[in-house]
């Protein structure tokens, strides 16, 4: 900065003044020497003028240097001031609404949200009575939340399944709530839905396999079974509150996409889950451990059906609303990352997340990974089993101290068990939600029932 300042017009003017007065001084003394040092009227009148001008020059040099240095000092001080100003502190967002979509790794996100709520003693908008979802597949209404009439707009976290209805959600959540959701590529999503809901969705139940269903979906997808078939077509579109059987109209799709952008601050992508967690961490100003996870509600590879190339293309047409929804927000997801984090920093942070995840898995898990339903030793940690899927779970090490054990238990706790537990903590006067499974913790005071093998 100092180098730049010495080339300003003001500095050049100062140098020019010095050179001019130097030449003038030489003339004065030269004239004096030529006169032999004798005073005469000619000498006096001419040289007095020279001396006056020389004095003025010295004064100008002094003033120029003074103001120039003052300007330098000002620039330096301003520069240091910028360096010393601390960055604006970022405050963790604690009022958060997560729209939990289906078959999009959303159970893992719910576990993250529940753990965060416990860490900061936040109030969760839990389903009323014995339900585990907020009225789904009905469009959400505020009274679906336990004790809404008493608590009002004082909930911090909302993350159980619901069909989005912004005006009703806003009755429950504070005005400064952060809204986000997650999407998944509709191709693997539909295959996952087919296996998971095989026994409960008529369109899936009466077809032999996913490829047969996709070869002629209208043969199995009957309008009369609309409510039971929501998982068989454009399920994400439905979860956001829209008609999953609507016509694929460009203008209509643009209107819906714009509405979703207005209602949600962030849309994550399940196909890039680790990258999504880093973006979420930055956006919510959370710590790394707040977004560390063990994968929940995943299924064994033995139940995955291979889609033919023709089936994959048919999904793009059959679920065209979901496909366009996914394409749009996949683009905005990567644009958001480039604008806020950058790809190089993202890679570093994803690596840190995976290292921390590996550390916790080595600390907590007996098998260093998920196991099939028949190999889960503590039945209190058995996830809900659905359709033809083999939903995996975890076994914990037996020699953990109580604090570590509690942390590990919460990391692997399935969705239904965690919902039931939080419900008992928040609403101890209410009947606990029934699971038909052993309780991991027997009371709302959090007395532990340690894992024991069957």
XYZ file of C-alpha atoms in Angstrom:
454
model
C 0.000 0.000 0.000
C 2.875 2.377 0.786
C 4.392 1.790 -2.648
C 1.131 2.692 -4.285
C 0.829 5.835 -2.183
C 4.297 7.164 -3.256
C 3.122 7.251 -6.854
C 0.140 9.469 -6.212
C 0.010 12.935 -7.874
C 0.456 14.532 -4.444
C 3.770 12.718 -3.934
C 4.944 13.656 -7.414
C 4.136 17.322 -6.637
C 6.246 17.159 -3.468
C 9.227 15.805 -5.397
C 8.850 18.526 -8.019
C 8.807 21.234 -5.299
C 12.000 19.838 -3.747
C 13.834 19.862 -7.087
C 12.680 23.401 -7.927
C 13.760 24.863 -4.525
C 17.065 22.989 -4.671
C 17.868 24.632 -7.985
C 16.810 27.989 -6.567
C 19.068 27.606 -3.529
C 22.052 26.870 -5.777
C 21.345 30.036 -7.718
C 21.232 32.091 -4.504
C 24.512 30.780 -3.128
C 26.134 30.902 -6.538
C 25.165 34.542 -6.845
C 26.485 35.166 -3.367
C 29.826 33.608 -4.189
C 30.070 35.628 -7.402
C 29.649 38.834 -5.344
C 32.525 37.771 -3.080
C 30.302 37.853 -0.097
C 30.050 41.685 -0.303
C 26.710 43.334 0.272
C 25.516 45.843 -2.240
C 22.130 47.302 -3.070
C 21.869 44.998 -6.153
C 22.799 41.976 -4.119
C 20.416 42.854 -1.351
C 17.368 43.467 -3.472
C 17.908 40.469 -5.747
C 19.009 37.983 -3.154
C 16.514 38.977 -0.507
C 13.824 38.092 -3.031
C 15.548 34.780 -3.644
C 15.771 34.071 0.074
C 12.079 34.847 0.539
C 11.137 32.527 -2.301
C 13.539 29.869 -0.969
C 11.904 30.109 2.467
C 8.484 29.718 0.902
C 9.723 26.633 -0.945
C 11.000 25.093 2.274
C 7.639 25.782 3.873
C 5.809 24.139 0.980
C 8.094 21.103 1.159
C 7.418 20.757 4.878
C 3.668 21.108 4.513
C 3.559 18.723 1.550
C 5.551 16.100 3.453
C 3.418 16.571 6.535
C 0.129 16.065 4.736
C 1.549 13.219 2.653
C 2.745 11.336 5.738
C -0.517 12.042 7.489
C -2.332 10.489 4.530
C 0.022 7.493 4.627
C -0.641 7.009 8.319
C -4.377 7.228 7.728
C -4.215 4.570 4.993
C -2.065 2.309 7.168
C -4.348 2.695 10.163
C -7.430 1.999 8.048
C -5.723 -1.072 6.600
C -4.883 -2.401 10.072
C -8.361 -1.550 11.237
C -9.781 -3.826 8.535
C -7.411 -6.618 9.518
C -8.221 -6.339 13.207
C -12.015 -6.258 12.896
C -13.196 -9.773 13.862
C -15.532 -11.597 11.466
C -19.228 -11.281 12.198
C -20.025 -14.026 14.712
C -22.374 -16.693 13.440
C -25.101 -17.864 15.812
C -26.510 -21.384 15.657
C -30.057 -21.448 14.353
C -32.320 -23.224 16.831
C -35.727 -22.705 15.202
C -35.680 -25.199 12.346
C -38.349 -26.963 10.291
C -37.281 -30.015 8.279
C -39.759 -31.369 5.739
C -39.148 -35.097 6.038
C -39.640 -36.568 2.574
C -39.923 -40.334 1.917
C -37.034 -42.662 1.014
C -34.527 -39.794 0.883
C -32.247 -40.570 3.874
C -34.622 -38.376 5.888
C -34.643 -40.723 8.896
C -30.939 -40.030 9.315
C -31.635 -36.284 9.193
C -34.414 -36.703 11.774
C -31.935 -38.376 14.128
C -29.585 -35.414 13.673
C -32.441 -33.007 14.465
C -33.533 -34.929 17.571
C -29.983 -35.052 18.943
C -29.576 -31.309 18.351
C -32.880 -30.641 20.129
C -31.709 -32.610 23.175
C -28.299 -30.947 23.187
C -29.853 -27.474 23.471
C -32.989 -28.471 25.408
C -35.281 -27.434 22.555
C -38.990 -28.168 22.176
C -39.918 -30.520 19.334
C -43.306 -30.374 17.575
C -44.155 -34.065 18.041
C -47.189 -35.942 16.678
C -50.190 -35.958 18.995
C -51.383 -39.011 20.896
C -50.151 -42.389 19.594
C -49.205 -41.224 16.088
C -45.639 -41.196 14.786
C -46.319 -38.758 11.925
C -47.971 -35.355 11.811
C -51.234 -36.447 10.185
C -49.614 -37.825 7.023
C -50.867 -38.360 4.323
C -53.453 -35.724 5.246
C -52.420 -32.162 4.563
C -50.858 -30.842 7.770
C -52.942 -28.972 10.328
C -51.546 -27.318 13.448
C -53.615 -29.441 15.856
C -51.739 -32.543 14.650
C -48.961 -31.359 17.020
C -49.132 -32.497 20.651
C -50.297 -29.685 22.977
C -50.361 -27.073 20.208
C -53.246 -25.289 21.953
C -51.156 -24.887 25.108
C -47.692 -24.293 23.628
C -48.713 -22.239 20.588
C -45.956 -20.793 18.378
C -43.162 -21.750 20.772
C -41.805 -24.923 19.205
C -38.183 -24.955 18.060
C -37.902 -28.093 15.943
C -40.313 -29.809 13.558
C -39.114 -32.856 11.606
C -41.580 -35.778 11.661
C -43.368 -36.811 8.473
C -46.057 -34.406 7.286
C -47.594 -33.201 4.039
C -46.466 -29.600 3.786
C -49.000 -26.847 4.362
C -47.146 -23.560 4.939
C -49.944 -21.548 6.546
C -50.560 -24.249 9.175
C -46.870 -24.910 9.828
C -46.388 -21.177 10.446
C -48.974 -21.364 13.243
C -46.665 -23.788 15.046
C -43.195 -22.481 14.221
C -41.668 -19.085 15.059
C -41.440 -16.337 12.439
C -37.641 -16.687 12.202
C -37.745 -20.452 11.566
C -35.306 -21.894 9.029
C -36.995 -24.247 6.544
C -35.172 -27.009 4.679
C -35.836 -30.367 3.052
C -34.082 -33.100 1.081
C -34.614 -34.671 -2.356
C -33.303 -37.821 -4.013
C -32.848 -38.946 -7.590
C -36.294 -40.392 -8.486
C -34.761 -43.424 -10.217
C -33.284 -45.143 -7.130
C -36.053 -43.602 -5.019
C -38.826 -45.423 -6.874
C -37.008 -48.756 -6.640
C -36.552 -48.179 -2.896
C -40.231 -47.255 -2.483
C -41.273 -50.362 -4.391
C -39.418 -52.665 -1.989
C -40.305 -50.773 1.196
C -44.031 -50.385 0.437
C -44.450 -53.633 -1.496
C -47.078 -54.999 0.897
C -49.060 -51.794 1.468
C -49.302 -50.072 -1.937
C -51.820 -51.734 -4.295
C -49.892 -50.782 -7.462
C -46.785 -52.494 -6.075
C -48.527 -55.431 -4.447
C -50.193 -56.718 -7.611
C -47.094 -56.439 -9.810
C -44.355 -59.078 -9.809
C -41.344 -56.775 -9.570
C -40.350 -53.147 -10.147
C -39.477 -53.637 -13.824
C -42.849 -55.239 -14.540
C -44.586 -52.353 -12.772
C -42.695 -49.755 -14.815
C -43.293 -51.556 -18.118
C -46.972 -50.619 -17.827
C -47.644 -48.593 -14.633
C -51.253 -47.673 -15.503
C -52.063 -51.377 -15.539
C -51.429 -51.428 -11.778
C -51.930 -47.798 -10.729
C -55.709 -47.457 -10.379
C -57.267 -44.027 -9.713
C -59.668 -45.554 -7.187
C -56.672 -46.479 -5.000
C -55.235 -42.967 -5.163
C -54.690 -42.541 -1.414
C -52.971 -45.924 -1.060
C -50.842 -45.373 -4.184
C -49.177 -42.101 -3.277
C -45.802 -43.851 -2.880
C -46.015 -45.238 -6.423
C -45.733 -41.946 -8.300
C -44.171 -38.497 -7.670
C -43.991 -39.031 -3.908
C -41.713 -36.023 -3.287
C -44.093 -33.741 -5.164
C -46.883 -35.049 -2.902
C -44.844 -34.498 0.283
C -44.356 -30.837 -0.644
C -48.149 -30.516 -0.707
C -48.885 -30.771 -4.428
C -50.925 -33.126 -6.616
C -48.700 -36.048 -7.582
C -51.022 -36.898 -10.469
C -51.016 -33.389 -11.946
C -50.352 -32.892 -15.627
C -46.734 -32.259 -16.588
C -47.268 -28.654 -17.653
C -44.252 -26.369 -17.973
C -45.989 -23.280 -16.580
C -47.461 -25.238 -13.649
C -44.078 -26.763 -12.798
C -42.386 -23.341 -12.834
C -45.037 -21.969 -10.458
C -44.515 -24.867 -8.033
C -40.725 -24.609 -8.147
C -40.947 -20.892 -7.399
C -43.285 -21.537 -4.459
C -40.900 -24.120 -3.005
C -38.001 -21.680 -3.354
C -40.041 -19.080 -1.467
C -41.071 -21.491 1.307
C -37.701 -23.188 1.880
C -34.324 -21.667 2.604
C -32.395 -24.781 1.580
C -32.969 -28.024 -0.323
C -30.416 -30.796 0.216
C -29.645 -33.743 -2.082
C -29.581 -37.254 -0.590
C -27.345 -38.575 -3.387
C -24.621 -36.268 -1.978
C -25.431 -36.751 1.671
C -22.052 -35.862 3.182
C -21.831 -32.732 1.048
C -25.380 -31.909 2.154
C -24.415 -32.194 5.821
C -21.497 -29.806 5.353
C -23.727 -27.285 3.605
C -26.313 -27.671 6.375
C -23.629 -27.159 9.034
C -22.483 -23.923 7.399
C -25.991 -22.622 6.776
C -27.268 -23.305 10.301
C -23.950 -22.383 11.959
C -23.810 -25.766 13.712
C -20.759 -27.722 14.861
C -19.357 -30.699 12.974
C -20.534 -33.142 15.661
C -24.069 -31.791 15.231
C -24.214 -33.259 11.714
C -22.221 -36.455 12.285
C -24.436 -39.469 11.671
C -24.762 -43.211 11.374
C -26.903 -44.197 8.412
C -30.394 -45.135 9.601
C -33.347 -46.961 8.029
C -31.175 -48.316 5.220
C -31.738 -51.796 3.806
C -29.550 -54.731 2.930
C -28.242 -55.048 -0.623
C -29.920 -58.448 -0.877
C -33.303 -56.728 -1.260
C -32.260 -54.281 -4.006
C -33.845 -54.972 -7.409
C -31.810 -54.041 -10.489
C -33.566 -51.602 -12.791
C -33.203 -52.143 -16.528
C -32.055 -49.152 -18.628
C -35.577 -49.017 -20.068
C -37.090 -48.860 -16.564
C -34.782 -46.025 -15.591
C -35.945 -43.981 -18.577
C -39.582 -44.830 -17.845
C -39.233 -43.459 -14.304
C -38.245 -40.073 -15.746
C -41.557 -40.042 -17.613
C -43.815 -41.746 -15.037
C -42.436 -39.574 -12.232
C -41.749 -36.545 -14.410
C -42.824 -34.053 -11.715
C -40.324 -35.518 -9.246
C -37.679 -35.713 -11.970
C -37.958 -32.011 -12.791
C -38.103 -31.113 -9.110
C -34.880 -33.037 -8.539
C -33.057 -31.588 -11.574
C -33.930 -28.034 -10.564
C -32.787 -28.281 -6.956
C -29.755 -30.403 -7.738
C -28.496 -27.448 -9.777
C -29.295 -24.926 -7.046
C -27.600 -27.189 -4.466
C -24.249 -27.126 -6.266
C -24.576 -23.443 -7.055
C -25.137 -22.750 -3.352
C -22.030 -24.749 -2.441
C -19.849 -22.879 -4.955
C -21.147 -19.525 -3.702
C -20.790 -20.218 0.027
C -18.127 -22.885 0.630
C -16.241 -23.629 -2.579
C -15.460 -27.080 -3.896
C -11.941 -27.292 -2.441
C -13.081 -26.386 1.074
C -16.060 -28.719 0.681
C -13.757 -31.646 -0.070
C -11.663 -30.911 3.040
C -14.696 -30.691 5.285
C -16.287 -33.834 3.871
C -13.051 -35.682 4.648
C -13.131 -34.328 8.226
C -16.735 -35.456 8.597
C -15.896 -38.967 7.397
C -12.875 -39.180 9.699
C -14.984 -38.139 12.680
C -17.709 -40.587 11.657
C -15.132 -43.384 11.473
C -13.848 -42.498 14.954
C -17.347 -42.715 16.413
C -18.090 -45.980 14.637
C -14.891 -47.489 16.047
C -15.863 -46.225 19.502
C -19.515 -47.286 19.447
C -20.091 -50.235 17.172
C -19.451 -53.871 17.824
C -19.520 -54.821 14.155
C -18.016 -51.624 12.641
C -21.147 -51.232 10.550
C -24.858 -51.946 10.162
C -26.196 -55.496 10.444
C -29.337 -57.261 9.242
C -32.496 -57.365 11.340
C -31.833 -60.953 12.494
C -28.432 -60.000 13.880
C -29.508 -57.056 16.045
C -28.889 -58.191 19.630
C -30.766 -55.506 21.545
C -34.394 -55.597 20.356
C -34.917 -52.076 21.716
C -32.741 -50.919 18.817
C -34.582 -52.899 16.130
C -35.804 -50.561 13.366
C -39.307 -50.841 11.939
C -39.444 -53.498 9.208
C -41.552 -52.854 6.131
C -42.411 -54.674 2.924
C -39.730 -56.869 1.414
C -36.914 -54.711 2.800
C -34.394 -55.916 5.354
C -33.923 -52.727 7.388
C -30.501 -52.685 8.997
C -29.581 -51.708 12.538
C -26.583 -51.650 14.863
C -25.000 -53.489 17.777
C -23.146 -51.439 20.366
C -20.034 -52.400 22.275
C -20.643 -53.678 25.805
C -17.707 -52.040 27.632
C -18.674 -48.381 27.123
C -18.887 -45.953 30.049
C -22.341 -44.534 30.697
C -21.746 -41.186 28.972
C -20.285 -42.753 25.844
C -23.000 -45.401 25.833
C -25.721 -42.751 25.934
C -24.122 -40.872 23.013
C -23.797 -44.055 20.967
C -27.345 -45.167 21.740
C -28.746 -41.916 20.413
C -26.628 -42.156 17.263
C -28.169 -45.538 16.376
C -31.673 -45.103 17.797
C -34.357 -45.785 15.148
C -36.927 -43.141 14.324
C -39.921 -44.635 16.126
C -38.014 -45.327 19.327
C -36.520 -41.824 19.422
C -39.920 -40.221 18.778
C -41.467 -42.266 21.592
C -38.629 -41.372 23.970
C -38.772 -37.617 23.261
C -42.549 -37.703 23.610
C -42.186 -39.223 27.101
C -39.626 -36.557 28.058
C -41.659 -33.600 26.740
C -45.092 -34.884 27.781
C -44.533 -37.048 30.871
C -48.208 -36.827 31.881
C -49.271 -38.419 28.570
C -49.363 -42.099 27.749
C -46.110 -43.105 26.090
C -46.288 -43.998 22.386
C -46.472 -47.768 22.078
C -43.971 -49.654 19.927
C -44.443 -53.262 20.900
C -40.696 -53.343 21.596
C -38.587 -53.246 24.781
C -37.841 -49.733 26.065
C -34.248 -48.601 25.837
C -34.883 -46.140 28.677
C -37.702 -46.867 31.066
C -38.594 -43.394 32.378
C -38.594 -39.748 31.299
C -35.859 -39.209 33.901
C -33.646 -41.176 31.461
C -32.741 -44.186 33.616
C -30.829 -46.489 31.355
C -31.600 -50.053 30.481
C -28.229 -51.248 29.280
C -28.112 -53.300 26.069
C -28.265 -57.028 26.752
C -27.982 -59.813 24.187
C -31.050 -61.921 23.451
